[in-house]
């Protein structure tokens, strides 16, 4: 598909494909690329383990609100999403 100067580009995660570790140690997240609503290609966002850890921490921080309780009960959340014991009830970033 040729490039269009004013094309609207949309990137979505491929819901059926899990995040995975590649043979070279990078973390891959499969994405769909669409231009003006038309599928263009699959691409993979590749992150180093350090970049993936930073993204993980940022997502935990961004998701730290009351809506999380509606999706996953506190007992089943990962440690980064649980209250700190003896803390003020805030979650770890």
Tab-separated table of N, CA and C in Angstrom:
chain	number	residue	atom	x	y	z
A	1	UNK	N	0.851	-1.176	0.000
A	1	UNK	CA	0.000	0.000	0.000
A	1	UNK	C	0.892	1.232	0.000
A	2	UNK	N	0.666	2.151	-0.893
A	2	UNK	CA	1.467	3.364	-0.983
A	2	UNK	C	1.155	4.341	0.130
A	3	UNK	N	2.115	5.162	0.475
A	3	UNK	CA	1.927	6.146	1.536
A	3	UNK	C	1.044	7.287	1.041
A	4	UNK	N	0.085	7.653	1.861
A	4	UNK	CA	-0.778	8.788	1.581
A	4	UNK	C	-0.430	9.870	2.586
A	5	UNK	N	-0.131	11.087	2.140
A	5	UNK	CA	0.321	12.135	3.053
A	5	UNK	C	-0.589	12.374	4.255
A	6	UNK	N	-1.899	12.344	4.071
A	6	UNK	CA	-2.815	12.639	5.166
A	6	UNK	C	-3.565	11.400	5.657
A	7	UNK	N	-3.004	10.219	5.448
A	7	UNK	CA	-3.663	8.983	5.865
A	7	UNK	C	-3.772	8.944	7.383
A	8	UNK	N	-4.915	8.454	7.848
A	8	UNK	CA	-5.115	8.252	9.281
A	8	UNK	C	-4.574	6.871	9.617
A	9	UNK	N	-3.598	6.822	10.492
A	9	UNK	CA	-2.964	5.561	10.869
A	9	UNK	C	-3.485	5.141	12.237
A	10	UNK	N	-3.853	3.862	12.349
A	10	UNK	CA	-4.317	3.322	13.619
A	10	UNK	C	-3.516	2.062	13.914
A	11	UNK	N	-3.082	1.940	15.150
A	11	UNK	CA	-2.321	0.773	15.583
A	11	UNK	C	-3.090	0.126	16.725
A	12	UNK	N	-3.335	-1.177	16.615
A	12	UNK	CA	-4.038	-1.935	17.645
A	12	UNK	C	-3.231	-3.179	17.982
A	13	UNK	N	-3.355	-3.622	19.212
A	13	UNK	CA	-2.723	-4.870	19.609
A	13	UNK	C	-3.506	-6.023	18.999
A	14	UNK	N	-2.816	-7.061	18.538
A	14	UNK	CA	-3.476	-8.260	18.020
A	14	UNK	C	-3.970	-9.043	19.240
A	15	UNK	N	-5.280	-9.078	19.474
A	15	UNK	CA	-5.789	-9.666	20.715
A	15	UNK	C	-5.537	-11.165	20.858
A	16	UNK	N	-5.387	-11.867	19.765
A	16	UNK	CA	-5.210	-13.320	19.837
A	16	UNK	C	-3.762	-13.756	20.048
A	17	UNK	N	-2.831	-12.810	20.015
A	17	UNK	CA	-1.421	-13.177	20.162
A	17	UNK	C	-0.858	-12.666	21.488
A	18	UNK	N	-0.253	-13.558	22.275
A	18	UNK	CA	0.300	-13.141	23.561
A	18	UNK	C	1.619	-12.384	23.399
A	19	UNK	N	1.939	-11.596	24.387
A	19	UNK	CA	3.260	-10.970	24.451
A	19	UNK	C	4.245	-12.116	24.655
A	20	UNK	N	5.403	-12.045	23.980
A	20	UNK	CA	6.346	-13.163	24.064
A	20	UNK	C	7.794	-12.678	24.049
A	21	UNK	N	8.656	-13.552	24.563
A	21	UNK	CA	10.098	-13.281	24.542
A	21	UNK	C	10.680	-13.924	23.287
A	22	UNK	N	11.434	-13.142	22.533
A	22	UNK	CA	12.079	-13.609	21.308
A	22	UNK	C	13.388	-14.334	21.643
A	23	UNK	N	13.923	-15.037	20.688
A	23	UNK	CA	15.189	-15.730	20.863
A	23	UNK	C	16.346	-14.808	21.218
A	24	UNK	N	16.265	-13.543	20.778
A	24	UNK	CA	17.346	-12.591	21.086
A	24	UNK	C	17.141	-11.880	22.424
A	25	UNK	N	16.096	-12.288	23.181
A	25	UNK	CA	15.862	-11.716	24.498
A	25	UNK	C	14.899	-10.543	24.518
A	26	UNK	N	14.538	-10.012	23.351
A	26	UNK	CA	13.597	-8.899	23.327
A	26	UNK	C	12.183	-9.404	23.589
A	27	UNK	N	11.334	-8.497	24.018
A	27	UNK	CA	9.933	-8.788	24.255
A	27	UNK	C	9.158	-8.270	23.045
A	28	UNK	N	8.307	-9.114	22.452
A	28	UNK	CA	7.570	-8.733	21.244
A	28	UNK	C	6.074	-8.627	21.546
A	29	UNK	N	5.470	-7.540	21.062
A	29	UNK	CA	4.034	-7.313	21.163
A	29	UNK	C	3.525	-7.154	19.732
A	30	UNK	N	2.673	-8.080	19.294
A	30	UNK	CA	2.159	-8.032	17.923
A	30	UNK	C	1.085	-6.964	17.785
A	31	UNK	N	1.184	-6.198	16.690
A	31	UNK	CA	0.273	-5.083	16.437
A	31	UNK	C	-0.284	-5.168	15.024
A	32	UNK	N	-1.482	-4.617	14.842
A	32	UNK	CA	-2.082	-4.451	13.523
A	32	UNK	C	-1.940	-2.995	13.124
A	33	UNK	N	-1.588	-2.749	11.903
A	33	UNK	CA	-1.469	-1.398	11.378
A	33	UNK	C	-2.541	-1.203	10.314
A	34	UNK	N	-3.348	-0.145	10.498
A	34	UNK	CA	-4.369	0.187	9.505
A	34	UNK	C	-4.177	1.627	9.052
A	35	UNK	N	-4.412	1.867	7.795
A	35	UNK	CA	-4.362	3.224	7.226
A	35	UNK	C	-5.738	3.526	6.653
A	36	UNK	N	-6.304	4.621	7.111
A	36	UNK	CA	-7.653	5.023	6.699
A	36	UNK	C	-8.657	3.875	6.853
A	37	UNK	N	-8.505	3.099	7.937
A	37	UNK	CA	-9.445	2.022	8.231
A	37	UNK	C	-9.214	0.740	7.484
A	38	UNK	N	-8.210	0.699	6.608
A	38	UNK	CA	-7.924	-0.495	5.808
A	38	UNK	C	-6.673	-1.176	6.371
A	39	UNK	N	-6.786	-2.488	6.621
A	39	UNK	CA	-5.641	-3.244	7.139
A	39	UNK	C	-4.451	-3.086	6.201
A	40	UNK	N	-3.291	-2.788	6.785
A	40	UNK	CA	-2.076	-2.619	5.996
A	40	UNK	C	-1.089	-3.747	6.276
A	41	UNK	N	-0.806	-4.000	7.553
A	41	UNK	CA	0.158	-5.059	7.859
A	41	UNK	C	0.179	-5.362	9.344
A	42	UNK	N	0.833	-6.489	9.664
A	42	UNK	CA	1.165	-6.829	11.042
A	42	UNK	C	2.557	-6.284	11.311
A	43	UNK	N	2.770	-5.779	12.496
A	43	UNK	CA	4.098	-5.351	12.918
A	43	UNK	C	4.290	-5.826	14.352
A	44	UNK	N	5.524	-5.906	14.782
A	44	UNK	CA	5.807	-6.284	16.166
A	44	UNK	C	6.584	-5.159	16.833
A	45	UNK	N	6.085	-4.727	17.970
A	45	UNK	CA	6.816	-3.781	18.804
A	45	UNK	C	7.787	-4.610	19.618
A	46	UNK	N	9.072	-4.343	19.467
A	46	UNK	CA	10.087	-5.100	20.199
A	46	UNK	C	10.708	-4.199	21.252
A	47	UNK	N	10.741	-4.700	22.487
A	47	UNK	CA	11.284	-3.969	23.627
A	47	UNK	C	12.413	-4.768	24.251
A	48	UNK	N	13.433	-4.074	24.728
A	48	UNK	CA	14.451	-4.753	25.520
A	48	UNK	C	13.804	-5.122	26.857
A	49	UNK	N	14.378	-6.057	27.611
A	49	UNK	CA	13.816	-6.368	28.927
A	49	UNK	C	13.706	-5.121	29.820
A	50	UNK	N	14.665	-4.218	29.736
A	50	UNK	CA	14.610	-2.991	30.530
A	50	UNK	C	13.440	-2.117	30.105
A	51	UNK	N	13.248	-1.958	28.795
A	51	UNK	CA	12.115	-1.173	28.293
A	51	UNK	C	10.789	-1.813	28.710
A	52	UNK	N	10.723	-3.153	28.679
A	52	UNK	CA	9.506	-3.860	29.074
A	52	UNK	C	9.223	-3.649	30.559
A	53	UNK	N	10.258	-3.658	31.391
A	53	UNK	CA	10.081	-3.417	32.831
A	53	UNK	C	9.555	-2.007	33.086
A	54	UNK	N	10.082	-1.030	32.362
A	54	UNK	CA	9.616	0.359	32.520
A	54	UNK	C	8.154	0.459	32.085
A	55	UNK	N	7.806	-0.160	30.955
A	55	UNK	CA	6.422	-0.149	30.485
A	55	UNK	C	5.514	-0.826	31.513
A	56	UNK	N	5.964	-1.940	32.062
A	56	UNK	CA	5.197	-2.665	33.086
A	56	UNK	C	4.923	-1.760	34.284
A	57	UNK	N	5.946	-1.080	34.779
A	57	UNK	CA	5.777	-0.173	35.927
A	57	UNK	C	4.826	0.970	35.581
A	58	UNK	N	4.956	1.522	34.379
A	58	UNK	CA	4.088	2.629	33.975
A	58	UNK	C	2.638	2.169	33.846
A	59	UNK	N	2.421	0.958	33.317
A	59	UNK	CA	1.062	0.426	33.207
A	59	UNK	C	0.461	0.174	34.589
A	60	UNK	N	1.247	-0.391	35.509
A	60	UNK	CA	0.745	-0.608	36.866
A	60	UNK	C	0.337	0.718	37.497
A	61	UNK	N	1.153	1.742	37.306
A	61	UNK	CA	0.839	3.060	37.854
A	61	UNK	C	-0.415	3.635	37.198
A	62	UNK	N	-0.502	3.549	35.887
A	62	UNK	CA	-1.649	4.107	35.162
A	62	UNK	C	-2.945	3.369	35.490
A	63	UNK	N	-2.857	2.082	35.783
A	63	UNK	CA	-4.042	1.284	36.085
A	63	UNK	C	-4.424	1.323	37.557
A	64	UNK	N	-3.686	2.048	38.362
A	64	UNK	CA	-3.912	2.095	39.806
A	64	UNK	C	-5.105	2.986	40.131
A	65	UNK	N	-6.303	2.426	39.944
A	65	UNK	CA	-7.514	3.144	40.312
A	65	UNK	C	-8.594	2.139	40.691
A	66	UNK	N	-9.740	2.626	41.062
A	66	UNK	CA	-10.819	1.754	41.533
A	66	UNK	C	-11.390	0.836	40.460
A	67	UNK	N	-11.192	1.150	39.184
A	67	UNK	CA	-11.759	0.292	38.138
A	67	UNK	C	-11.061	-1.066	38.086
A	68	UNK	N	-9.833	-1.146	38.591
A	68	UNK	CA	-9.117	-2.423	38.590
A	68	UNK	C	-9.885	-3.475	39.378
A	69	UNK	N	-10.548	-3.071	40.457
A	69	UNK	CA	-11.301	-4.016	41.281
A	69	UNK	C	-12.470	-4.617	40.514
A	70	UNK	N	-12.959	-3.922	39.520
A	70	UNK	CA	-14.063	-4.445	38.724
A	70	UNK	C	-13.599	-5.527	37.755
A	71	UNK	N	-12.315	-5.519	37.428
A	71	UNK	CA	-11.779	-6.441	36.431
A	71	UNK	C	-11.137	-7.662	37.077
A	72	UNK	N	-10.264	-7.436	38.056
A	72	UNK	CA	-9.529	-8.523	38.707
A	72	UNK	C	-9.607	-8.339	40.220
A	73	UNK	N	-10.086	-9.340	40.961
A	73	UNK	CA	-10.122	-9.206	42.423
A	73	UNK	C	-8.707	-9.001	42.971
A	74	UNK	N	-8.590	-8.258	44.051
A	74	UNK	CA	-7.271	-7.936	44.613
A	74	UNK	C	-6.439	-9.183	44.880
A	75	UNK	N	-7.061	-10.268	45.327
A	75	UNK	CA	-6.327	-11.493	45.635
A	75	UNK	C	-5.662	-12.116	44.408
A	76	UNK	N	-6.139	-11.769	43.198
A	76	UNK	CA	-5.579	-12.358	41.976
A	76	UNK	C	-4.704	-11.386	41.196
A	77	UNK	N	-4.495	-10.186	41.730
A	77	UNK	CA	-3.662	-9.203	41.041
A	77	UNK	C	-2.184	-9.514	41.266
A	78	UNK	N	-1.323	-9.118	40.323
A	78	UNK	CA	0.120	-9.298	40.541
A	78	UNK	C	0.586	-8.408	41.692
A	79	UNK	N	1.740	-8.736	42.254
A	79	UNK	CA	2.257	-8.008	43.414
A	79	UNK	C	2.339	-6.505	43.198
A	80	UNK	N	2.666	-6.083	41.981
A	80	UNK	CA	2.814	-4.651	41.727
A	80	UNK	C	1.490	-3.904	41.847
A	81	UNK	N	0.373	-4.624	41.858
A	81	UNK	CA	-0.947	-3.997	41.939
A	81	UNK	C	-1.589	-4.172	43.310
A	82	UNK	N	-0.875	-4.776	44.274
A	82	UNK	CA	-1.429	-4.998	45.611
A	82	UNK	C	-0.939	-3.894	46.551
A	83	UNK	N	-1.750	-3.577	47.586
A	83	UNK	CA	-1.305	-2.566	48.542
A	83	UNK	C	-0.025	-3.008	49.242
A	84	UNK	N	0.813	-2.048	49.578
A	84	UNK	CA	2.045	-2.326	50.293
A	84	UNK	C	1.671	-2.604	51.748
A	85	UNK	N	2.145	-3.725	52.319
A	85	UNK	CA	1.841	-4.072	53.706
A	85	UNK	C	2.461	-3.022	54.619
A	86	UNK	N	1.641	-2.495	55.515
A	86	UNK	CA	2.128	-1.461	56.434
A	86	UNK	C	2.193	-0.089	55.810
A	87	UNK	N	1.799	0.010	54.544
A	87	UNK	CA	1.847	1.304	53.850
A	87	UNK	C	0.559	2.058	54.048
A	88	UNK	N	0.412	3.116	53.303
A	88	UNK	CA	-0.764	3.966	53.421
A	88	UNK	C	-1.898	3.521	52.503
A	89	UNK	N	-1.788	2.301	51.964
A	89	UNK	CA	-2.827	1.796	51.078
A	89	UNK	C	-2.535	2.063	49.628
A	90	UNK	N	-1.493	2.860	49.350
A	90	UNK	CA	-1.126	3.155	47.959
A	90	UNK	C	-0.459	1.945	47.348
A	91	UNK	N	-0.581	1.824	46.054
A	91	UNK	CA	0.066	0.731	45.326
A	91	UNK	C	1.461	1.128	44.920
A	92	UNK	N	2.274	0.121	44.732
A	92	UNK	CA	3.627	0.371	44.209
A	92	UNK	C	3.520	0.816	42.772
A	93	UNK	N	4.330	1.785	42.350
A	93	UNK	CA	4.308	2.183	40.931
A	93	UNK	C	4.980	1.149	40.076
